[in-house]
PDB file of C-alpha atoms in Angstrom:
ATOM      1  CA  UNK D  46      27.127-112.559  -3.822  1.00 46.00           C
ATOM      2  CA  UNK D  47      24.986-109.131  -4.987  1.00 54.00           C
ATOM      3  CA  UNK D  48      25.331-106.350  -2.458  1.00 52.00           C
ATOM      4  CA  UNK D  49      21.349-106.543  -2.244  1.00 51.00           C
ATOM      5  CA  UNK D  50      21.386-109.691  -2.042  1.00 55.00           C
ATOM      6  CA  UNK D  51      23.860-110.028   0.642  1.00 48.00           C
ATOM      7  CA  UNK D  52      22.445-107.211   2.311  1.00 51.00           C
ATOM      8  CA  UNK D  53      18.697-108.283   2.365  1.00 44.00           C
ATOM      9  CA  UNK D  54      19.623-111.630   3.732  1.00 44.00           C
ATOM     10  CA  UNK D  55      21.254-109.588   6.824  1.00 46.00           C
ATOM     11  CA  UNK D  56      18.277-107.779   7.451  1.00 44.00           C
ATOM     12  CA  UNK D  57      19.136-104.965   4.600  1.00 41.00           C
ATOM     13  CA  UNK D  58      21.838-103.509   5.919  1.00 49.00           C
ATOM     14  CA  UNK D  59      21.815-103.224   9.379  1.00 48.00           C
ATOM     15  CA  UNK D  60      24.585-105.997   9.606  1.00 52.00           C
ATOM     16  CA  UNK D  61      26.912-103.532   8.149  1.00 51.00           C
ATOM     17  CA  UNK D  62      25.913-100.804  10.850  1.00 44.00           C
ATOM     18  CA  UNK D  63      26.100-103.177  13.761  1.00 44.00           C
ATOM     19  CA  UNK D  64      29.993-104.382  12.096  1.00 45.00           C
ATOM     20  CA  UNK D  65      28.707-107.477  10.713  1.00 44.00           C
ATOM     21  CA  UNK D  66      30.165-106.493   7.399  1.00 47.00           C
ATOM     22  CA  UNK D  67      32.361-108.863   5.662  1.00 44.00           C
ATOM     23  CA  UNK D  68      35.540-107.447   6.530  1.00 44.00           C
ATOM     24  CA  UNK D  69      35.525-106.754  10.149  1.00 48.00           C
ATOM     25  CA  UNK D  70      38.740-107.717  10.906  1.00 51.00           C
ATOM     26  CA  UNK D  71      40.681-105.150   8.974  1.00 67.00           C
ATOM     27  CA  UNK D  72      42.576-102.680  11.700  1.00 81.00           C
ATOM     28  CA  UNK D  73      42.692 -99.344  11.030  1.00 88.00           C
ATOM     29  CA  UNK D  74      46.337 -97.443  11.156  1.00 90.00           C
ATOM     30  CA  UNK D  75      46.553 -94.006  12.347  1.00 91.00           C
ATOM     31  CA  UNK D  76      49.036 -91.700  10.307  1.00 93.00           C
ATOM     32  CA  UNK D  77      49.601 -88.563  10.396  1.00 93.00           C
ATOM     33  CA  UNK D  78      49.460 -86.729   6.924  1.00 93.00           C
ATOM     34  CA  UNK D  79      51.901 -83.496   6.167  1.00 92.00           C
ATOM     35  CA  UNK D  80      49.162 -80.790   5.612  1.00 87.00           C
ATOM     36  CA  UNK D  81      49.245 -77.008   4.592  1.00 85.00           C
ATOM     37  CA  UNK D  82      50.580 -74.766   6.896  1.00 83.00           C
ATOM     38  CA  UNK D  83      52.739 -77.550   9.188  1.00 87.00           C
ATOM     39  CA  UNK D  84      48.653 -79.085   9.752  1.00 90.00           C
ATOM     40  CA  UNK D  85      49.577 -82.578  10.893  1.00 91.00           C
ATOM     41  CA  UNK D  86      46.405 -84.116   9.338  1.00 93.00           C
ATOM     42  CA  UNK D  87      45.466 -87.100  10.981  1.00 92.00           C
ATOM     43  CA  UNK D  88      44.005 -89.584   8.825  1.00 95.00           C
ATOM     44  CA  UNK D  89      42.991 -93.260   9.386  1.00 95.00           C
ATOM     45  CA  UNK D  90      44.458 -96.070   6.913  1.00 96.00           C
ATOM     46  CA  UNK D  91      42.580 -99.331   6.400  1.00 95.00           C
ATOM     47  CA  UNK D  92      43.671-102.011   4.197  1.00 94.00           C
ATOM     48  CA  UNK D  93      42.023-105.233   2.785  1.00 93.00           C
ATOM     49  CA  UNK D  94      43.305-108.410   4.852  1.00 87.00           C
ATOM     50  CA  UNK D  95      44.480-110.006   1.490  1.00 80.00           C
ATOM     51  CA  UNK D  96      46.596-107.955   0.480  1.00 76.00           C
ATOM     52  CA  UNK D  97      50.461-107.866   1.626  1.00 75.00           C
ATOM     53  CA  UNK D  98      51.986-104.571   2.540  1.00 78.00           C
ATOM     54  CA  UNK D  99      53.509-103.466  -0.283  1.00 82.00           C
ATOM     55  CA  UNK D 100      51.518-105.285  -3.151  1.00 88.00           C
ATOM     56  CA  UNK D 101      49.856-101.951  -4.908  1.00 92.00           C
ATOM     57  CA  UNK D 102      45.762-101.593  -4.846  1.00 94.00           C
ATOM     58  CA  UNK D 103      43.323 -99.351  -5.715  1.00 96.00           C
ATOM     59  CA  UNK D 104      42.884 -96.595  -2.997  1.00 97.00           C
ATOM     60  CA  UNK D 105      39.659 -94.472  -1.829  1.00 98.00           C
ATOM     61  CA  UNK D 106      40.349 -91.255  -0.052  1.00 98.00           C
ATOM     62  CA  UNK D 107      36.824 -90.961   2.073  1.00 98.00           C
ATOM     63  CA  UNK D 108      35.374 -87.678   2.654  1.00 98.00           C
ATOM     64  CA  UNK D 109      33.038 -87.316   6.105  1.00 97.00           C
ATOM     65  CA  UNK D 110      30.420 -84.933   6.103  1.00 96.00           C
ATOM     66  CA  UNK D 111      29.973 -81.584   8.948  1.00 95.00           C
ATOM     67  CA  UNK D 112      30.189 -84.285  12.096  1.00 94.00           C
ATOM     68  CA  UNK D 113      33.355 -85.655  11.337  1.00 93.00           C
ATOM     69  CA  UNK D 114      34.291 -89.332  11.480  1.00 93.00           C
ATOM     70  CA  UNK D 115      33.507 -90.642  14.515  1.00 87.00           C
ATOM     71  CA  UNK D 116      30.031 -91.727  16.417  1.00 79.00           C
ATOM     72  CA  UNK D 117      29.399 -89.635  19.019  1.00 74.00           C
ATOM     73  CA  UNK D 118      26.865 -91.588  20.983  1.00 73.00           C
ATOM     74  CA  UNK D 119      26.229 -95.415  21.878  1.00 70.00           C
ATOM     75  CA  UNK D 120      28.246 -98.335  21.783  1.00 72.00           C
ATOM     76  CA  UNK D 121      30.270 -96.771  18.369  1.00 75.00           C
ATOM     77  CA  UNK D 122      31.243 -93.728  20.275  1.00 73.00           C
ATOM     78  CA  UNK D 123      34.717 -92.722  19.343  1.00 74.00           C
ATOM     79  CA  UNK D 124      34.872 -95.022  16.588  1.00 82.00           C
ATOM     80  CA  UNK D 125      34.017 -94.246  12.767  1.00 90.00           C
ATOM     81  CA  UNK D 126      30.044 -94.379  12.824  1.00 91.00           C
ATOM     82  CA  UNK D 127      28.122 -97.333  11.065  1.00 92.00           C
ATOM     83  CA  UNK D 128      27.810 -95.646   7.628  1.00 94.00           C
ATOM     84  CA  UNK D 129      31.441 -95.288   7.351  1.00 95.00           C
ATOM     85  CA  UNK D 130      31.930 -98.817   8.807  1.00 94.00           C
ATOM     86  CA  UNK D 131      29.733-100.056   6.638  1.00 95.00           C
ATOM     87  CA  UNK D 132      31.108 -98.473   3.752  1.00 97.00           C
ATOM     88  CA  UNK D 133      34.877 -99.448   4.705  1.00 96.00           C
ATOM     89  CA  UNK D 134      33.869-103.182   4.924  1.00 96.00           C
ATOM     90  CA  UNK D 135      32.025-102.755   2.017  1.00 96.00           C
ATOM     91  CA  UNK D 136      35.476-101.342   0.194  1.00 96.00           C
ATOM     92  CA  UNK D 137      37.790-103.638   1.567  1.00 95.00           C
ATOM     93  CA  UNK D 138      35.937-106.806   0.891  1.00 93.00           C
ATOM     94  CA  UNK D 139      36.484-106.018  -3.020  1.00 93.00           C
ATOM     95  CA  UNK D 140      40.527-105.461  -2.151  1.00 93.00           C
ATOM     96  CA  UNK D 141      40.434-101.337  -1.840  1.00 95.00           C
ATOM     97  CA  UNK D 142      42.493-100.178   0.846  1.00 95.00           C
ATOM     98  CA  UNK D 143      40.258 -96.777   2.270  1.00 97.00           C
ATOM     99  CA  UNK D 144      42.244 -93.819   3.083  1.00 97.00           C
ATOM    100  CA  UNK D 145      40.113 -91.476   6.051  1.00 97.00           C
ATOM    101  CA  UNK D 146      41.782 -87.441   6.504  1.00 97.00           C
ATOM    102  CA  UNK D 147      40.052 -85.913   9.723  1.00 96.00           C
ATOM    103  CA  UNK D 148      39.669 -82.521   8.852  1.00 95.00           C
ATOM    104  CA  UNK D 149      38.295 -81.325  11.959  1.00 95.00           C
ATOM    105  CA  UNK D 150      40.172 -82.699  15.112  1.00 93.00           C
ATOM    106  CA  UNK D 151      43.461 -81.457  13.893  1.00 93.00           C
ATOM    107  CA  UNK D 152      41.493 -77.949  13.456  1.00 94.00           C
ATOM    108  CA  UNK D 153      39.795 -78.440  17.454  1.00 93.00           C
ATOM    109  CA  UNK D 154      36.602 -79.300  15.643  1.00 93.00           C
ATOM    110  CA  UNK D 155      33.784 -82.064  16.697  1.00 92.00           C
ATOM    111  CA  UNK D 156      30.842 -81.162  14.388  1.00 93.00           C
ATOM    112  CA  UNK D 157      30.032 -78.011  11.841  1.00 94.00           C
ATOM    113  CA  UNK D 158      26.557 -79.055  11.284  1.00 93.00           C
ATOM    114  CA  UNK D 159      25.055 -76.867  14.178  1.00 93.00           C
ATOM    115  CA  UNK D 160      27.595 -73.836  13.039  1.00 93.00           C
ATOM    116  CA  UNK D 161      25.673 -71.226  10.389  1.00 91.00           C
ATOM    117  CA  UNK D 162      28.009 -70.812   7.578  1.00 89.00           C
ATOM    118  CA  UNK D 163      29.454 -67.576   8.062  1.00 89.00           C
ATOM    119  CA  UNK D 164      30.907 -68.419  11.786  1.00 92.00           C
ATOM    120  CA  UNK D 165      32.439 -71.734  10.239  1.00 92.00           C
ATOM    121  CA  UNK D 166      36.304 -71.963  10.687  1.00 92.00           C
ATOM    122  CA  UNK D 167      37.023 -75.476   8.056  1.00 92.00           C
ATOM    123  CA  UNK D 168      35.739 -74.287   5.131  1.00 93.00           C
ATOM    124  CA  UNK D 169      35.943 -75.741   2.229  1.00 94.00           C
ATOM    125  CA  UNK D 170      39.370 -74.449   1.031  1.00 92.00           C
ATOM    126  CA  UNK D 171      40.502 -76.212   3.921  1.00 94.00           C
ATOM    127  CA  UNK D 172      38.489 -79.919   2.609  1.00 95.00           C
ATOM    128  CA  UNK D 173      40.289 -79.031  -1.074  1.00 94.00           C
ATOM    129  CA  UNK D 174      43.949 -78.699   0.918  1.00 94.00           C
ATOM    130  CA  UNK D 175      43.103 -81.823   2.932  1.00 95.00           C
ATOM    131  CA  UNK D 176      42.718 -83.871  -0.216  1.00 96.00           C
ATOM    132  CA  UNK D 177      45.562 -82.875  -2.239  1.00 94.00           C
ATOM    133  CA  UNK D 178      47.991 -83.472   1.096  1.00 94.00           C
ATOM    134  CA  UNK D 179      46.309 -86.432   0.934  1.00 96.00           C
ATOM    135  CA  UNK D 180      47.046 -87.730  -2.629  1.00 96.00           C
ATOM    136  CA  UNK D 181      50.467 -86.520  -2.248  1.00 94.00           C
ATOM    137  CA  UNK D 182      51.305 -88.353   0.719  1.00 95.00           C
ATOM    138  CA  UNK D 183      49.937 -91.444  -1.370  1.00 96.00           C
ATOM    139  CA  UNK D 184      51.969 -91.340  -4.239  1.00 94.00           C
ATOM    140  CA  UNK D 185      54.714 -91.882  -1.793  1.00 94.00           C
ATOM    141  CA  UNK D 186      53.021 -94.820  -0.374  1.00 95.00           C
ATOM    142  CA  UNK D 187      54.219 -98.236  -2.062  1.00 93.00           C
ATOM    143  CA  UNK D 188      50.717-100.005  -1.835  1.00 95.00           C
ATOM    144  CA  UNK D 189      49.258 -97.336  -3.469  1.00 95.00           C
ATOM    145  CA  UNK D 190      47.585 -97.774  -7.550  1.00 95.00           C
ATOM    146  CA  UNK D 191      48.123 -94.540  -8.613  1.00 93.00           C
ATOM    147  CA  UNK D 192      46.103 -95.180 -11.717  1.00 92.00           C
ATOM    148  CA  UNK D 193      42.998 -96.520  -9.499  1.00 95.00           C
ATOM    149  CA  UNK D 194      42.280 -93.490  -7.043  1.00 96.00           C
ATOM    150  CA  UNK D 195      38.815 -92.194  -6.104  1.00 98.00           C
ATOM    151  CA  UNK D 196      37.183 -89.696  -3.855  1.00 98.00           C
ATOM    152  CA  UNK D 197      33.967 -90.577  -1.941  1.00 98.00           C
ATOM    153  CA  UNK D 198      32.335 -88.010   0.023  1.00 98.00           C
ATOM    154  CA  UNK D 199      29.125 -86.941   1.975  1.00 98.00           C
ATOM    155  CA  UNK D 200      27.613 -83.969   2.288  1.00 97.00           C
ATOM    156  CA  UNK D 201      30.237 -81.683   3.365  1.00 97.00           C
ATOM    157  CA  UNK D 202      32.695 -84.246   2.386  1.00 97.00           C
ATOM    158  CA  UNK D 203      30.768 -84.440  -0.957  1.00 98.00           C
ATOM    159  CA  UNK D 204      31.387 -80.260  -1.316  1.00 97.00           C
ATOM    160  CA  UNK D 205      35.070 -81.473  -0.953  1.00 97.00           C
ATOM    161  CA  UNK D 206      34.456 -83.666  -3.787  1.00 97.00           C
ATOM    162  CA  UNK D 207      33.684 -80.482  -5.801  1.00 97.00           C
ATOM    163  CA  UNK D 208      35.803 -77.997  -3.972  1.00 95.00           C
ATOM    164  CA  UNK D 209      39.166 -80.473  -4.536  1.00 95.00           C
ATOM    165  CA  UNK D 210      38.397 -81.392  -8.193  1.00 94.00           C
ATOM    166  CA  UNK D 211      37.022 -77.815  -9.531  1.00 94.00           C
ATOM    167  CA  UNK D 212      39.118 -77.106 -13.070  1.00 91.00           C
ATOM    168  CA  UNK D 213      38.536 -73.046 -12.580  1.00 88.00           C
ATOM    169  CA  UNK D 214      40.501 -73.029  -9.400  1.00 83.00           C
ATOM    170  CA  UNK D 215      44.261 -73.149  -9.116  1.00 80.00           C
ATOM    171  CA  UNK D 216      44.576 -76.816  -7.969  1.00 73.00           C
ATOM    172  CA  UNK D 217      49.047 -77.921  -6.446  1.00 74.00           C
ATOM    173  CA  UNK D 218      50.462 -80.078  -8.454  1.00 73.00           C
ATOM    174  CA  UNK D 219      50.518 -84.231  -8.065  1.00 74.00           C
ATOM    175  CA  UNK D 220      52.001 -86.587  -9.588  1.00 76.00           C
ATOM    176  CA  UNK D 221      48.526 -88.343  -8.616  1.00 87.00           C
ATOM    177  CA  UNK D 222      44.991 -87.168  -9.421  1.00 91.00           C
ATOM    178  CA  UNK D 223      41.918 -89.428  -8.570  1.00 95.00           C
ATOM    179  CA  UNK D 224      40.214 -90.868 -11.632  1.00 93.00           C
ATOM    180  CA  UNK D 225      36.595 -91.148 -10.221  1.00 97.00           C
ATOM    181  CA  UNK D 226      34.646 -89.140  -7.606  1.00 98.00           C
ATOM    182  CA  UNK D 227      31.450 -89.399  -6.144  1.00 98.00           C
ATOM    183  CA  UNK D 228      29.585 -87.413  -3.869  1.00 98.00           C
ATOM    184  CA  UNK D 229      26.790 -88.342  -1.778  1.00 98.00           C
ATOM    185  CA  UNK D 230      24.460 -85.103  -1.605  1.00 98.00           C
ATOM    186  CA  UNK D 231      26.904 -81.980  -1.331  1.00 98.00           C
ATOM    187  CA  UNK D 232      25.601 -78.575  -1.548  1.00 97.00           C
ATOM    188  CA  UNK D 233      26.463 -77.475  -4.922  1.00 97.00           C
ATOM    189  CA  UNK D 234      25.269 -73.377  -4.740  1.00 95.00           C
ATOM    190  CA  UNK D 235      28.629 -72.275  -4.945  1.00 93.00           C
ATOM    191  CA  UNK D 236      30.146 -74.392  -7.440  1.00 95.00           C
ATOM    192  CA  UNK D 237      26.882 -73.507  -9.247  1.00 95.00           C
ATOM    193  CA  UNK D 238      27.464 -69.675  -9.021  1.00 94.00           C
ATOM    194  CA  UNK D 239      31.316 -70.540  -9.854  1.00 91.00           C
ATOM    195  CA  UNK D 240      30.654 -72.803 -13.545  1.00 92.00           C
ATOM    196  CA  UNK D 241      32.767 -75.439 -11.852  1.00 95.00           C
ATOM    197  CA  UNK D 242      33.804 -77.794 -14.316  1.00 95.00           C
ATOM    198  CA  UNK D 243      35.494 -81.311 -13.199  1.00 95.00           C
ATOM    199  CA  UNK D 244      38.749 -82.245 -13.260  1.00 93.00           C
ATOM    200  CA  UNK D 245      38.213 -85.741 -13.260  1.00 93.00           C
ATOM    201  CA  UNK D 246      35.014 -87.512 -13.798  1.00 96.00           C
ATOM    202  CA  UNK D 247      32.337 -86.710 -10.796  1.00 97.00           C
ATOM    203  CA  UNK D 248      28.850 -88.377 -10.229  1.00 98.00           C
ATOM    204  CA  UNK D 249      26.653 -87.345  -7.565  1.00 98.00           C
ATOM    205  CA  UNK D 250      24.032 -89.506  -5.678  1.00 98.00           C
ATOM    206  CA  UNK D 251      21.317 -87.180  -4.376  1.00 98.00           C
ATOM    207  CA  UNK D 252      18.089 -87.624  -2.526  1.00 98.00           C
ATOM    208  CA  UNK D 253      15.097 -86.508  -4.168  1.00 98.00           C
ATOM    209  CA  UNK D 254      14.034 -84.897  -0.662  1.00 98.00           C
ATOM    210  CA  UNK D 255      16.935 -83.410   0.871  1.00 98.00           C
ATOM    211  CA  UNK D 256      15.575 -80.020   2.626  1.00 98.00           C
ATOM    212  CA  UNK D 257      19.637 -79.968   4.027  1.00 97.00           C
ATOM    213  CA  UNK D 258      21.240 -79.944   0.756  1.00 97.00           C
ATOM    214  CA  UNK D 259      18.577 -79.801  -1.877  1.00 97.00           C
ATOM    215  CA  UNK D 260      19.033 -81.425  -5.234  1.00 98.00           C
ATOM    216  CA  UNK D 261      17.415 -79.066  -7.420  1.00 98.00           C
ATOM    217  CA  UNK D 262      21.211 -77.194  -7.937  1.00 97.00           C
ATOM    218  CA  UNK D 263      23.266 -80.409  -8.061  1.00 98.00           C
ATOM    219  CA  UNK D 264      20.687 -81.528 -10.772  1.00 98.00           C
ATOM    220  CA  UNK D 265      21.569 -78.210 -12.354  1.00 97.00           C
ATOM    221  CA  UNK D 266      24.833 -78.011 -11.939  1.00 97.00           C
ATOM    222  CA  UNK D 267      25.279 -81.663 -13.504  1.00 97.00           C
ATOM    223  CA  UNK D 268      23.412 -80.589 -16.604  1.00 96.00           C
ATOM    224  CA  UNK D 269      25.868 -77.585 -16.754  1.00 95.00           C
ATOM    225  CA  UNK D 270      29.013 -79.086 -16.585  1.00 95.00           C
ATOM    226  CA  UNK D 271      28.061 -82.675 -17.423  1.00 94.00           C
ATOM    227  CA  UNK D 272      28.593 -84.257 -14.821  1.00 96.00           C
ATOM    228  CA  UNK D 273      26.558 -87.521 -14.417  1.00 97.00           C
ATOM    229  CA  UNK D 274      24.338 -87.799 -11.604  1.00 98.00           C
ATOM    230  CA  UNK D 275      21.296 -90.091  -9.719  1.00 98.00           C
ATOM    231  CA  UNK D 276      18.302 -88.537  -7.919  1.00 98.00           C
ATOM    232  CA  UNK D 277      17.055 -90.940  -5.601  1.00 98.00           C
ATOM    233  CA  UNK D 278      13.389 -90.968  -4.558  1.00 98.00           C
ATOM    234  CA  UNK D 279      11.671 -90.332  -1.461  1.00 98.00           C
ATOM    235  CA  UNK D 280      15.229 -89.899  -0.197  1.00 98.00           C
ATOM    236  CA  UNK D 281      16.481 -87.283   2.448  1.00 98.00           C
ATOM    237  CA  UNK D 282      19.793 -86.386   3.624  1.00 98.00           C
ATOM    238  CA  UNK D 283      21.896 -89.340   4.711  1.00 97.00           C
ATOM    239  CA  UNK D 284      19.129 -91.451   3.185  1.00 98.00           C
ATOM    240  CA  UNK D 285      22.327 -94.669   3.153  1.00 98.00           C
ATOM    241  CA  UNK D 286      22.987 -94.394   6.787  1.00 96.00           C
ATOM    242  CA  UNK D 287      22.409 -98.304   7.260  1.00 96.00           C
ATOM    243  CA  UNK D 288      21.219 -97.546  11.190  1.00 94.00           C
ATOM    244  CA  UNK D 289      18.091 -95.419  12.350  1.00 93.00           C
ATOM    245  CA  UNK D 290      15.540 -93.572  10.464  1.00 96.00           C
ATOM    246  CA  UNK D 291      14.465 -89.658   9.143  1.00 97.00           C
ATOM    247  CA  UNK D 292      14.373 -87.510  11.956  1.00 96.00           C
ATOM    248  CA  UNK D 293      13.960 -83.528  12.297  1.00 97.00           C
ATOM    249  CA  UNK D 294      16.876 -81.415  13.438  1.00 96.00           C
ATOM    250  CA  UNK D 295      15.590 -78.143  14.853  1.00 96.00           C
ATOM    251  CA  UNK D 296      19.544 -76.773  15.287  1.00 95.00           C
ATOM    252  CA  UNK D 297      20.435 -77.419  11.808  1.00 95.00           C
ATOM    253  CA  UNK D 298      20.721 -73.617  10.547  1.00 93.00           C
ATOM    254  CA  UNK D 299      21.857 -74.218   7.187  1.00 91.00           C
ATOM    255  CA  UNK D 300      19.024 -76.017   5.270  1.00 92.00           C
ATOM    256  CA  UNK D 301      16.861 -75.394   2.132  1.00 93.00           C
ATOM    257  CA  UNK D 302      14.484 -73.702   5.423  1.00 93.00           C
ATOM    258  CA  UNK D 303      16.423 -71.332   7.413  1.00 90.00           C
ATOM    259  CA  UNK D 304      14.972 -71.840  10.668  1.00 90.00           C
ATOM    260  CA  UNK D 305      13.351 -74.347  10.219  1.00 95.00           C
ATOM    261  CA  UNK D 306      15.706 -77.117  10.657  1.00 96.00           C
ATOM    262  CA  UNK D 307      16.305 -80.120   8.057  1.00 97.00           C
ATOM    263  CA  UNK D 308      15.632 -83.683   7.515  1.00 97.00           C
ATOM    264  CA  UNK D 309      17.905 -86.339   7.595  1.00 97.00           C
ATOM    265  CA  UNK D 310      18.180 -90.177   7.909  1.00 97.00           C
ATOM    266  CA  UNK D 311      17.851 -93.523   5.826  1.00 96.00           C
ATOM    267  CA  UNK D 312      15.987 -94.943   3.727  1.00 98.00           C
ATOM    268  CA  UNK D 313      15.858 -98.364   3.935  1.00 97.00           C
ATOM    269  CA  UNK D 314      15.437 -98.996  -0.229  1.00 97.00           C
ATOM    270  CA  UNK D 315      17.391 -96.673  -1.828  1.00 98.00           C
ATOM    271  CA  UNK D 316      20.213 -96.684   0.503  1.00 98.00           C
ATOM    272  CA  UNK D 317      21.631 -99.889  -0.246  1.00 97.00           C
ATOM    273  CA  UNK D 318      20.652 -99.160  -3.787  1.00 98.00           C
ATOM    274  CA  UNK D 319      23.246 -96.316  -3.559  1.00 98.00           C
ATOM    275  CA  UNK D 320      25.560 -98.581  -2.177  1.00 98.00           C
ATOM    276  CA  UNK D 321      25.318-100.857  -4.689  1.00 97.00           C
ATOM    277  CA  UNK D 322      26.421 -98.164  -7.364  1.00 98.00           C
ATOM    278  CA  UNK D 323      29.093 -97.091  -5.910  1.00 98.00           C
ATOM    279  CA  UNK D 324      30.284-100.655  -5.820  1.00 97.00           C
ATOM    280  CA  UNK D 325      29.368-100.576  -9.437  1.00 97.00           C
ATOM    281  CA  UNK D 326      30.989 -97.295 -10.808  1.00 97.00           C
ATOM    282  CA  UNK D 327      34.186 -97.880  -9.434  1.00 97.00           C
ATOM    283  CA  UNK D 328      34.177-101.387 -11.142  1.00 95.00           C
ATOM    284  CA  UNK D 329      33.179-100.111 -14.570  1.00 94.00           C
ATOM    285  CA  UNK D 330      35.911 -97.516 -14.001  1.00 93.00           C
ATOM    286  CA  UNK D 331      38.443-100.690 -12.551  1.00 92.00           C
ATOM    287  CA  UNK D 332      37.101-103.198 -14.725  1.00 87.00           C
ATOM    288  CA  UNK D 333      39.930-105.898 -13.691  1.00 78.00           C
ATOM    289  CA  UNK D 334      38.834-107.298 -10.154  1.00 62.00           C
ATOM    290  CA  UNK D 335      40.964-105.840  -7.576  1.00 60.00           C
ATOM    291  CA  UNK D 336      41.462-108.666  -5.146  1.00 52.00           C
ATOM    292  CA  UNK D 337      42.654-111.712  -5.807  1.00 50.00           C
TER     293      UNK D 337
END
């Protein structure tokens, strides 16, 4: 069934946000991935239930935003947030494994969202290092299909997609590299100043009404670098969140209008469209069915 049809039958995609997606029985495995400078990078690994442990399958490395991987309030507190769990369920249903490296907890942070850029101790250089450490670890796993690997990031994690794929920066040697990367509403101003060029195909999914990481620098970056992108109308930061509504966040200091906060929250039409676009882009890149 087409994703949008499925989501409409479930009441848009609220069913996924409530943990009622198609692959809710998959249980994550906690792994400690060797990172830079002796850091043990805690990562959550989800495998599709229809795959044996040693069967190679496509892998998606999912990169959290400034708020980290976990829900901080409500019934999901301490678990993957509704957005993260929902997307994980969709990817598992396609036969992909999903790896969530946690870049904050090992560095004694829970959220960066209300920290000014200047005061942040977890920077994009750390996220880039974490991505490449995860790639090196995946290269050693029997279940990794080395020809089908993707990055998928949101916000700060979308910026990590850009940072880890920037051919103008020195990247560590690796026996595996992603062959596609998808970035939801990344911050693009720094990459634009650096004249960023992608090392592999990158596609950006942008909210036209985003006042946290505005779309305009990303549109300019896409035009400058040849990257593809899609602009979703009337959509704020976090428009693909399957639960909640648009809210004003007055304590976020790093938005388009410093001192005035930002807006973030789901869009009931463009959010499901963007998730369908993610699945379609992966299927275009990996046309043969991943699931048996």
